[in-house]
mmCIF file of C-alpha atoms in Angstrom:
data_model
loop_
_atom_site.group_PDB
_atom_site.id
_atom_site.type_symbol
_atom_site.label_atom_id
_atom_site.label_comp_id
_atom_site.label_asym_id
_atom_site.label_seq_id
_atom_site.Cartn_x
_atom_site.Cartn_y
_atom_site.Cartn_z
ATOM 1 C CA MET W 18 51.532 18.655 78.576
ATOM 2 C CA MET W 19 53.047 20.207 75.468
ATOM 3 C CA VAL W 20 52.331 23.928 75.177
ATOM 4 C CA SER W 21 52.412 24.878 71.506
ATOM 5 C CA MET W 22 51.901 28.171 69.746
ATOM 6 C CA VAL W 23 50.206 28.606 66.393
ATOM 7 C CA VAL W 24 51.012 31.914 64.732
ATOM 8 C CA ALA W 25 51.287 33.546 61.327
ATOM 9 C CA ILE W 26 53.828 36.348 61.122
ATOM 10 C CA ALA W 27 55.110 38.660 58.420
ATOM 11 C CA GLU W 28 58.824 38.882 57.710
ATOM 12 C CA ASN W 29 58.970 41.844 60.138
ATOM 13 C CA ASN W 30 57.201 39.786 62.877
ATOM 14 C CA ALA W 31 53.943 41.711 62.326
ATOM 15 C CA ILE W 32 50.808 39.801 63.310
ATOM 16 C CA GLY W 33 48.036 42.403 63.298
ATOM 17 C CA LYS W 34 46.771 45.939 63.035
ATOM 18 C CA ASP W 35 43.666 47.433 64.637
ATOM 19 C CA ASN W 36 42.848 43.996 66.128
ATOM 20 C CA GLN W 37 42.648 42.417 62.660
ATOM 21 C CA LEU W 38 44.812 39.987 60.702
ATOM 22 C CA LEU W 39 46.964 41.566 58.001
ATOM 23 C CA TRP W 40 46.212 39.047 55.234
ATOM 24 C CA TYR W 41 43.711 36.455 54.116
ATOM 25 C CA LEU W 42 45.297 33.098 53.271
ATOM 26 C CA PRO W 43 42.731 30.265 53.096
ATOM 27 C CA LYS W 44 45.498 27.632 53.065
ATOM 28 C CA ASP W 45 46.879 29.023 56.348
ATOM 29 C CA LEU W 46 43.411 29.075 57.927
ATOM 30 C CA LYS W 47 42.935 25.423 56.922
ATOM 31 C CA HIS W 48 46.380 24.600 58.377
ATOM 32 C CA PHE W 49 45.395 26.293 61.668
ATOM 33 C CA LYS W 50 42.133 24.329 61.780
ATOM 34 C CA THR W 51 43.903 21.020 61.078
ATOM 35 C CA ILE W 52 46.466 21.593 63.847
ATOM 36 C CA THR W 53 44.039 22.802 66.530
ATOM 37 C CA SER W 54 40.812 20.824 65.901
ATOM 38 C CA GLY W 55 39.941 18.545 68.783
ATOM 39 C CA HIS W 56 42.281 20.378 71.153
ATOM 40 C CA THR W 57 42.227 23.314 73.547
ATOM 41 C CA VAL W 58 43.018 26.796 72.243
ATOM 42 C CA ILE W 59 44.037 29.553 74.637
ATOM 43 C CA MET W 60 43.735 33.175 73.564
ATOM 44 C CA GLY W 61 43.479 36.664 74.913
ATOM 45 C CA ARG W 62 40.184 38.511 74.992
ATOM 46 C CA LYS W 63 41.125 40.844 72.117
ATOM 47 C CA THR W 64 41.939 37.852 69.929
ATOM 48 C CA PHE W 65 38.625 36.276 70.872
ATOM 49 C CA ASP W 66 36.853 39.534 69.990
ATOM 50 C CA SER W 67 38.512 39.572 66.563
ATOM 51 C CA VAL W 68 37.367 35.980 65.934
ATOM 52 C CA GLY W 69 33.904 36.815 67.239
ATOM 53 C CA LYS W 70 32.815 33.371 68.449
ATOM 54 C CA PRO W 71 34.196 30.199 69.999
ATOM 55 C CA LEU W 72 36.236 28.169 67.509
ATOM 56 C CA PRO W 73 34.251 25.020 66.666
ATOM 57 C CA ASN W 74 35.468 21.534 67.627
ATOM 58 C CA ARG W 75 37.888 23.025 70.156
ATOM 59 C CA ARG W 76 37.850 23.809 73.850
ATOM 60 C CA ASN W 77 38.163 27.614 73.995
ATOM 61 C CA ILE W 78 39.836 29.345 76.920
ATOM 62 C CA VAL W 79 39.968 33.144 76.972
ATOM 63 C CA ILE W 80 42.289 35.122 79.244
ATOM 64 C CA THR W 81 41.066 38.530 80.396
ATOM 65 C CA ARG W 82 41.660 40.921 83.262
ATOM 66 C CA ASN W 83 37.881 41.470 83.421
ATOM 67 C CA ARG W 84 36.764 39.306 86.336
ATOM 68 C CA GLU W 85 33.091 39.773 85.393
ATOM 69 C CA LEU W 86 33.355 38.559 81.790
ATOM 70 C CA SER W 87 31.310 35.516 80.845
ATOM 71 C CA ILE W 88 31.137 34.131 77.292
ATOM 72 C CA ASP W 89 28.836 31.293 76.212
ATOM 73 C CA GLY W 90 30.831 28.253 75.103
ATOM 74 C CA VAL W 91 34.107 29.617 76.486
ATOM 75 C CA GLU W 92 36.011 29.117 79.715
ATOM 76 C CA VAL W 93 37.177 32.505 80.986
ATOM 77 C CA VAL W 94 40.223 32.886 83.242
ATOM 78 C CA ASN W 95 42.233 35.854 84.475
ATOM 79 C CA ASP W 96 45.793 34.718 83.776
ATOM 80 C CA LEU W 97 47.873 32.297 81.738
ATOM 81 C CA ASP W 98 48.744 30.082 84.704
ATOM 82 C CA SER W 99 45.037 29.494 85.388
ATOM 83 C CA ALA W 100 44.477 28.600 81.729
ATOM 84 C CA LEU W 101 47.359 26.127 81.755
ATOM 85 C CA GLN W 102 46.154 24.562 85.025
ATOM 86 C CA LEU W 103 42.777 23.830 83.394
ATOM 87 C CA CYS W 104 44.665 21.843 80.736
ATOM 88 C CA ALA W 105 47.111 19.982 82.966
ATOM 89 C CA GLU W 106 45.879 16.539 81.856
ATOM 90 C CA GLU W 107 45.932 17.294 78.128
ATOM 91 C CA GLN W 108 48.617 16.073 75.751
ATOM 92 C CA GLU W 109 48.957 19.331 73.761
ATOM 93 C CA VAL W 110 47.340 22.761 74.083
ATOM 94 C CA PHE W 111 47.607 25.666 71.678
ATOM 95 C CA ILE W 112 48.322 29.327 72.364
ATOM 96 C CA VAL W 113 46.715 31.249 69.487
ATOM 97 C CA GLY W 114 47.263 34.911 70.368
ATOM 98 C CA GLY W 115 47.511 37.749 70.727
ATOM 99 C CA ALA W 116 50.885 39.362 71.199
ATOM 100 C CA GLU W 117 50.745 39.719 74.987
ATOM 101 C CA ILE W 118 49.605 36.108 75.473
ATOM 102 C CA TYR W 119 52.358 34.912 73.110
ATOM 103 C CA ARG W 120 54.915 36.896 75.115
ATOM 104 C CA GLN W 121 53.692 35.494 78.444
ATOM 105 C CA ALA W 122 53.519 31.929 77.112
ATOM 106 C CA MET W 123 56.936 31.858 75.421
ATOM 107 C CA PRO W 124 58.813 30.459 78.482
ATOM 108 C CA HIS W 125 56.222 27.634 78.759
ATOM 109 C CA THR W 126 56.229 26.782 75.056
ATOM 110 C CA GLY W 127 57.912 23.698 73.606
ATOM 111 C CA ARG W 128 56.723 23.937 69.990
ATOM 112 C CA ILE W 129 55.770 26.695 67.557
ATOM 113 C CA TYR W 130 53.675 26.057 64.455
ATOM 114 C CA LEU W 131 54.833 29.074 62.483
ATOM 115 C CA THR W 132 53.569 30.501 59.218
ATOM 116 C CA VAL W 133 55.896 33.126 57.771
ATOM 117 C CA VAL W 134 54.229 35.333 55.166
ATOM 118 C CA HIS W 135 56.885 36.497 52.704
ATOM 119 C CA GLU W 136 56.103 40.206 52.964
ATOM 120 C CA SER W 137 56.541 42.962 55.538
ATOM 121 C CA PHE W 138 53.470 44.808 56.774
ATOM 122 C CA GLU W 139 52.650 47.979 58.639
ATOM 123 C CA ALA W 140 51.277 46.794 61.970
ATOM 124 C CA ASP W 141 50.662 47.677 65.589
ATOM 125 C CA THR W 142 51.029 44.134 66.939
ATOM 126 C CA PHE W 143 54.136 41.949 66.672
ATOM 127 C CA PHE W 144 55.212 38.440 67.618
ATOM 128 C CA PRO W 145 58.220 38.198 69.975
ATOM 129 C CA GLN W 146 61.599 37.700 68.324
ATOM 130 C CA ILE W 147 62.407 34.006 67.805
ATOM 131 C CA ASP W 148 65.859 33.208 69.201
ATOM 132 C CA GLU W 149 67.571 30.655 66.943
ATOM 133 C CA ASN W 150 69.726 29.577 69.897
ATOM 134 C CA ILE W 151 66.544 28.366 71.624
ATOM 135 C CA TRP W 152 64.450 27.158 68.649
ATOM 136 C CA LYS W 153 65.277 24.593 65.985
ATOM 137 C CA GLU W 154 63.256 24.171 62.791
ATOM 138 C CA THR W 155 62.150 20.545 62.418
ATOM 139 C CA ALA W 156 59.803 20.887 59.429
ATOM 140 C CA SER W 157 59.272 23.368 56.616
ATOM 141 C CA GLU W 158 56.863 23.569 53.677
ATOM 142 C CA SER W 159 56.923 26.498 51.216
ATOM 143 C CA HIS W 160 53.900 27.740 49.284
ATOM 144 C CA GLN W 161 53.875 30.086 46.310
ATOM 145 C CA PRO W 162 51.037 32.534 45.686
ATOM 146 C CA ASP W 163 48.096 30.996 43.826
ATOM 147 C CA GLU W 164 44.540 31.904 42.780
ATOM 148 C CA LYS W 165 43.240 31.674 46.379
ATOM 149 C CA ASN W 166 46.335 32.727 48.375
ATOM 150 C CA ASN W 167 47.784 35.968 47.029
ATOM 151 C CA LEU W 168 51.003 35.865 49.073
ATOM 152 C CA GLY W 169 53.837 33.377 49.359
ATOM 153 C CA PHE W 170 54.347 31.775 52.768
ATOM 154 C CA THR W 171 56.111 28.955 54.574
ATOM 155 C CA PHE W 172 54.773 26.608 57.227
ATOM 156 C CA SER W 173 57.466 25.713 59.770
ATOM 157 C CA THR W 174 57.535 23.698 62.941
ATOM 158 C CA LEU W 175 60.003 24.853 65.587
ATOM 159 C CA GLU W 176 60.978 22.800 68.610
ATOM 160 C CA ARG W 177 62.676 24.123 71.719
ATOM 161 C CA ARG W 178 66.313 22.949 71.768
#
């Protein structure tokens, strides 16, 4: 099983503030949907709360410390290892946030689908530092601001060396 992360970060590694995304980029949201549709997404409970509902056309697994939590349309587990065990037979699964889940999943991850937004933002949530000795960029696609996406950004794929 390939464990992959999908994340959009600012140039200062910021990913959120007050449990909300820092930008609205329709092209990035479409990219996320294209990558993850038909697959399993694993997220923390706070990330699920910010989304507000299970992501359609995906198996949703939410990690929480709350052993009583039950969410319609979602498999709820209490740790990352349990989430990964549920997916053992799958070809690729996607870690989609938040910061603590990204940090825990980093040692298990073989690929990162990374969007870098070409700005720095004030934030309270950050993605772990990406070590260039461990990760190699295998694809990159730059996008300039346009009428629907007010910020420049780059889609990259990183593979573990």
